[in-house]
């Protein structure tokens, strides 16, 4: 089974996903929800000469017709 270390997994029900993450930041119809977070970066967290100052993450979850997770993407800022 495909799963993240935090427990998000393919086949999980919509209710389980919402219990894990809470209210989505963005909802597109019944099949696509998104969560976002951002925090200030810590000294030395970014490699090289970068202008990045914040760390952000987006989690996008896709549901099938059966209301179960059939895909997800976890996106991190492209600076690190």
N, CA and C atoms as an extended XYZ file, in Angstrom:
240
Properties=species:S:1:pos:R:3:atomname:S:1:resname:S:1:resid:I:1 pbc="F F F"
N         0.837       -1.191        0.000 N   UNK     1
C         0.000        0.000        0.000 CA  UNK     1
C         0.873        1.241        0.000 C   UNK     1
N         0.409        2.244       -0.709 N   UNK     2
C         1.124        3.516       -0.748 CA  UNK     2
C         0.650        4.342        0.439 C   UNK     2
N         1.620        4.777        1.263 N   UNK     3
C         1.278        5.572        2.444 CA  UNK     3
C         2.445        6.478        2.783 C   UNK     3
N         2.122        7.592        3.446 N   UNK     4
C         3.156        8.503        3.914 CA  UNK     4
C         3.559        8.107        5.329 C   UNK     4
N         4.704        8.568        5.806 N   UNK     5
C         5.084        8.281        7.191 CA  UNK     5
C         4.042        8.788        8.201 C   UNK     5
N         3.299        9.850        7.829 N   UNK     6
C         2.276       10.397        8.716 CA  UNK     6
C         0.960        9.649        8.696 C   UNK     6
N         0.800        8.704        7.755 N   UNK     7
C        -0.393        7.871        7.744 CA  UNK     7
C        -1.380        8.106        6.613 C   UNK     7
N        -1.174        9.131        5.770 N   UNK     8
C        -2.042        9.314        4.605 CA  UNK     8
C        -1.793        8.145        3.666 C   UNK     8
N        -2.870        7.514        3.198 N   UNK     9
C        -2.684        6.335        2.350 CA  UNK     9
C        -3.762        6.233        1.284 C   UNK     9
N        -3.425        5.578        0.204 N   UNK    10
C        -4.411        5.294       -0.828 CA  UNK    10
C        -5.488        4.387       -0.247 C   UNK    10
N        -6.737        4.620       -0.621 N   UNK    11
C        -7.844        3.802       -0.152 CA  UNK    11
C        -8.489        4.306        1.130 C   UNK    11
N        -7.862        5.267        1.790 N   UNK    12
C        -8.412        5.838        3.027 CA  UNK    12
C        -9.728        6.542        2.693 C   UNK    12
N       -10.686        6.514        3.601 N   UNK    13
C       -11.972        7.176        3.369 CA  UNK    13
C       -11.837        8.686        3.507 C   UNK    13
N       -12.780        9.407        2.932 N   UNK    14
C       -12.813       10.865        3.057 CA  UNK    14
C       -12.864       11.261        4.532 C   UNK    14
N       -13.675       10.560        5.323 N   UNK    15
C       -13.803       10.868        6.747 CA  UNK    15
C       -12.475       10.698        7.471 C   UNK    15
N       -11.723        9.663        7.132 N   UNK    16
C       -10.407        9.450        7.750 CA  UNK    16
C        -9.435       10.573        7.378 C   UNK    16
N        -9.444       10.977        6.111 N   UNK    17
C        -8.548       12.052        5.660 CA  UNK    17
C        -8.899       13.371        6.353 C   UNK    17
N       -10.188       13.675        6.443 N   UNK    18
C       -10.601       14.914        7.103 CA  UNK    18
C       -10.289       14.876        8.592 C   UNK    18
N       -10.419       13.720        9.217 N   UNK    19
C       -10.072       13.599       10.637 CA  UNK    19
C        -8.575       13.820       10.843 C   UNK    19
N        -7.762       13.391        9.890 N   UNK    20
C        -6.311       13.525        9.990 CA  UNK    20
C        -5.860       14.974        9.792 C   UNK    20
N        -6.446       15.663        8.795 N   UNK    21
C        -5.971       16.987        8.414 CA  UNK    21
C        -6.863       18.135        8.860 C   UNK    21
N        -8.110       17.872        9.179 N   UNK    22
C        -9.028       18.951        9.551 CA  UNK    22
C        -9.715       19.543        8.325 C   UNK    22
N       -10.237       20.739        8.498 N   UNK    23
C       -10.948       21.418        7.421 CA  UNK    23
C        -9.975       21.805        6.313 C   UNK    23
N       -10.276       21.454        5.051 N   UNK    24
C        -9.379       21.792        3.934 CA  UNK    24
C        -9.292       23.296        3.717 C   UNK    24
N        -8.162       23.749        3.202 N   UNK    25
C        -7.995       25.152        2.842 CA  UNK    25
C        -8.634       25.458        1.493 C   UNK    25
N        -8.761       24.439        0.640 N   UNK    26
C        -9.362       24.599       -0.678 CA  UNK    26
C       -10.112       23.321       -1.030 C   UNK    26
N       -11.300       23.456       -1.558 N   UNK    27
C       -12.099       22.317       -2.006 CA  UNK    27
C       -12.526       22.590       -3.441 C   UNK    27
N       -12.275       21.626       -4.330 N   UNK    28
C       -12.724       21.729       -5.723 CA  UNK    28
C       -13.661       20.565       -5.989 C   UNK    28
N       -14.946       20.825       -5.950 N   UNK    29
C       -15.932       19.766       -6.143 CA  UNK    29
C       -15.818       18.728       -5.039 C   UNK    29
N       -16.154       17.497       -5.336 N   UNK    30
C       -16.068       16.418       -4.344 CA  UNK    30
C       -14.767       15.634       -4.442 C   UNK    30
N       -13.970       15.913       -5.481 N   UNK    31
C       -12.853       15.008       -5.744 CA  UNK    31
C       -11.474       15.572       -5.462 C   UNK    31
N       -11.374       16.810       -4.964 N   UNK    32
C       -10.047       17.438       -4.844 CA  UNK    32
C       -10.061       18.380       -3.635 C   UNK    32
N        -9.182       18.130       -2.664 N   UNK    33
C        -9.029       19.041       -1.534 CA  UNK    33
C        -7.547       19.357       -1.349 C   UNK    33
N        -7.280       20.509       -0.716 N   UNK    34
C        -5.898       20.948       -0.572 CA  UNK    34
C        -5.688       21.554        0.813 C   UNK    34
N        -4.512       21.286        1.368 N   UNK    35
C        -4.074       21.861        2.638 CA  UNK    35
C        -2.753       22.569        2.396 C   UNK    35
N        -2.545       23.695        3.057 N   UNK    36
C        -1.308       24.465        2.904 CA  UNK    36
C        -0.785       24.875        4.276 C   UNK    36
N         0.532       24.968        4.372 N   UNK    37
C         1.136       25.492        5.594 CA  UNK    37
C         2.393       26.264        5.225 C   UNK    37
N         2.738       27.241        6.062 N   UNK    38
C         3.947       28.012        5.850 CA  UNK    38
C         4.479       28.442        7.219 C   UNK    38
N         5.800       28.434        7.335 N   UNK    39
C         6.439       28.897        8.568 CA  UNK    39
C         7.757       29.549        8.194 C   UNK    39
N         8.274       30.429        9.044 N   UNK    40
C         9.584       31.025        8.774 CA  UNK    40
C        10.679       29.956        8.777 C   UNK    40
N        11.617       30.086        7.872 N   UNK    41
C        12.750       29.167        7.847 CA  UNK    41
C        13.696       29.414        9.010 C   UNK    41
N        14.443       28.392        9.380 N   UNK    42
C        15.427       28.505       10.460 CA  UNK    42
C        16.810       28.747        9.853 C   UNK    42
N        17.715       29.368       10.589 N   UNK    43
C        19.069       29.582       10.071 CA  UNK    43
C        19.697       28.260        9.615 C   UNK    43
N        20.263       28.267        8.420 N   UNK    44
C        20.926       27.086        7.877 CA  UNK    44
C        19.998       26.064        7.262 C   UNK    44
N        18.698       26.325        7.242 N   UNK    45
C        17.753       25.339        6.715 CA  UNK    45
C        17.817       25.228        5.196 C   UNK    45
N        18.147       26.318        4.511 N   UNK    46
C        18.210       26.305        3.059 CA  UNK    46
C        19.657       26.210        2.597 C   UNK    46
N        19.884       25.413        1.565 N   UNK    47
C        21.239       25.211        1.049 CA  UNK    47
C        21.630       26.346        0.097 C   UNK    47
N        22.899       26.671        0.083 N   UNK    48
C        23.441       27.606       -0.902 CA  UNK    48
C        22.977       29.036       -0.732 C   UNK    48
N        23.147       29.788       -1.823 N   UNK    49
C        22.762       31.203       -1.840 CA  UNK    49
C        21.333       31.314       -2.342 C   UNK    49
N        20.392       31.256       -1.443 N   UNK    50
C        18.983       31.313       -1.818 CA  UNK    50
C        18.322       32.520       -1.187 C   UNK    50
N        17.292       32.980       -1.801 N   UNK    51
C        16.517       34.096       -1.254 CA  UNK    51
C        15.327       33.598       -0.436 C   UNK    51
N        15.211       32.300       -0.284 N   UNK    52
C        14.086       31.730        0.446 CA  UNK    52
C        14.152       32.100        1.922 C   UNK    52
N        13.008       32.438        2.463 N   UNK    53
C        12.931       32.747        3.892 CA  UNK    53
C        11.844       31.942        4.584 C   UNK    53
N        10.914       31.389        3.819 N   UNK    54
C         9.794       30.639        4.387 CA  UNK    54
C         9.786       29.205        3.876 C   UNK    54
N         9.277       28.318        4.694 N   UNK    55
C         9.101       26.915        4.327 CA  UNK    55
C         7.606       26.681        4.149 C   UNK    55
N         7.195       26.202        2.979 N   UNK    56
C         5.789       25.916        2.772 CA  UNK    56
C         5.590       24.495        2.272 C   UNK    56
N         4.446       23.971        2.562 N   UNK    57
C         4.054       22.630        2.121 CA  UNK    57
C         2.601       22.673        1.653 C   UNK    57
N         2.323       21.952        0.612 N   UNK    58
C         0.948       21.772        0.137 CA  UNK    58
C         0.671       20.286        0.044 C   UNK    58
N        -0.474       19.871        0.548 N   UNK    59
C        -0.920       18.491        0.412 CA  UNK    59
C        -2.213       18.527       -0.388 C   UNK    59
N        -2.215       17.875       -1.538 N   UNK    60
C        -3.393       17.793       -2.392 CA  UNK    60
C        -3.874       16.350       -2.363 C   UNK    60
N        -5.152       16.158       -2.067 N   UNK    61
C        -5.718       14.814       -1.973 CA  UNK    61
C        -6.828       14.690       -3.005 C   UNK    61
N        -6.809       13.611       -3.770 N   UNK    62
C        -7.809       13.329       -4.798 CA  UNK    62
C        -8.648       12.134       -4.364 C   UNK    62
N        -9.955       12.250       -4.541 N   UNK    63
C       -10.878       11.176       -4.178 CA  UNK    63
C       -11.516       10.582       -5.418 C   UNK    63
N       -11.758        9.281       -5.368 N   UNK    64
C       -12.467        8.601       -6.432 CA  UNK    64
C       -13.968        8.709       -6.235 C   UNK    64
N       -14.718        8.101       -7.138 N   UNK    65
C       -16.185        8.106       -7.054 CA  UNK    65
C       -16.684        7.458       -5.772 C   UNK    65
N       -15.893        6.570       -5.188 N   UNK    66
C       -16.288        5.871       -3.962 CA  UNK    66
C       -15.936        6.653       -2.695 C   UNK    66
N       -15.496        7.918       -2.845 N   UNK    67
C       -15.117        8.778       -1.726 CA  UNK    67
C       -13.905        8.261       -0.957 C   UNK    67
N       -13.025        7.535       -1.632 N   UNK    68
C       -11.785        7.060       -1.036 CA  UNK    68
C       -10.611        7.713       -1.762 C   UNK    68
N        -9.519        7.900       -1.036 N   UNK    69
C        -8.328        8.538       -1.606 CA  UNK    69
C        -7.806        7.665       -2.748 C   UNK    69
N        -7.731        8.261       -3.945 N   UNK    70
C        -7.146        7.511       -5.063 CA  UNK    70
C        -5.890        8.176       -5.592 C   UNK    70
N        -5.436        9.232       -4.908 N   UNK    71
C        -4.167        9.869       -5.255 CA  UNK    71
C        -3.897       11.032       -4.323 C   UNK    71
N        -2.631       11.377       -4.200 N   UNK    72
C        -2.261       12.552       -3.423 CA  UNK    72
C        -0.889       13.033       -3.873 C   UNK    72
N        -0.633       14.317       -3.607 N   UNK    73
C         0.661       14.919       -3.916 CA  UNK    73
C         1.062       15.771       -2.734 C   UNK    73
N         2.331       15.696       -2.365 N   UNK    74
C         2.864       16.529       -1.300 CA  UNK    74
C         3.949       17.387       -1.941 C   UNK    74
N         3.723       18.680       -1.948 N   UNK    75
C         4.608       19.606       -2.628 CA  UNK    75
C         5.343       20.469       -1.616 C   UNK    75
N         6.644       20.623       -1.800 N   UNK    76
C         7.456       21.450       -0.908 CA  UNK    76
C         8.021       22.611       -1.705 C   UNK    76
N         8.339       23.708       -1.017 N   UNK    77
C         8.897       24.844       -1.722 CA  UNK    77
C        10.119       24.433       -2.523 C   UNK    77
N        10.267       25.041       -3.667 N   UNK    78
C        11.322       24.672       -4.604 CA  UNK    78
C        12.674       25.286       -4.295 C   UNK    78
N        12.807       25.969       -3.179 N   UNK    79
C        14.070       26.646       -2.855 CA  UNK    79
C        15.065       25.723       -2.170 C   UNK    79
N        14.587       24.693       -1.504 N   UNK    80
C        15.504       23.883       -0.700 CA  UNK    80
C        16.019       22.686       -1.441 C   UNK    80
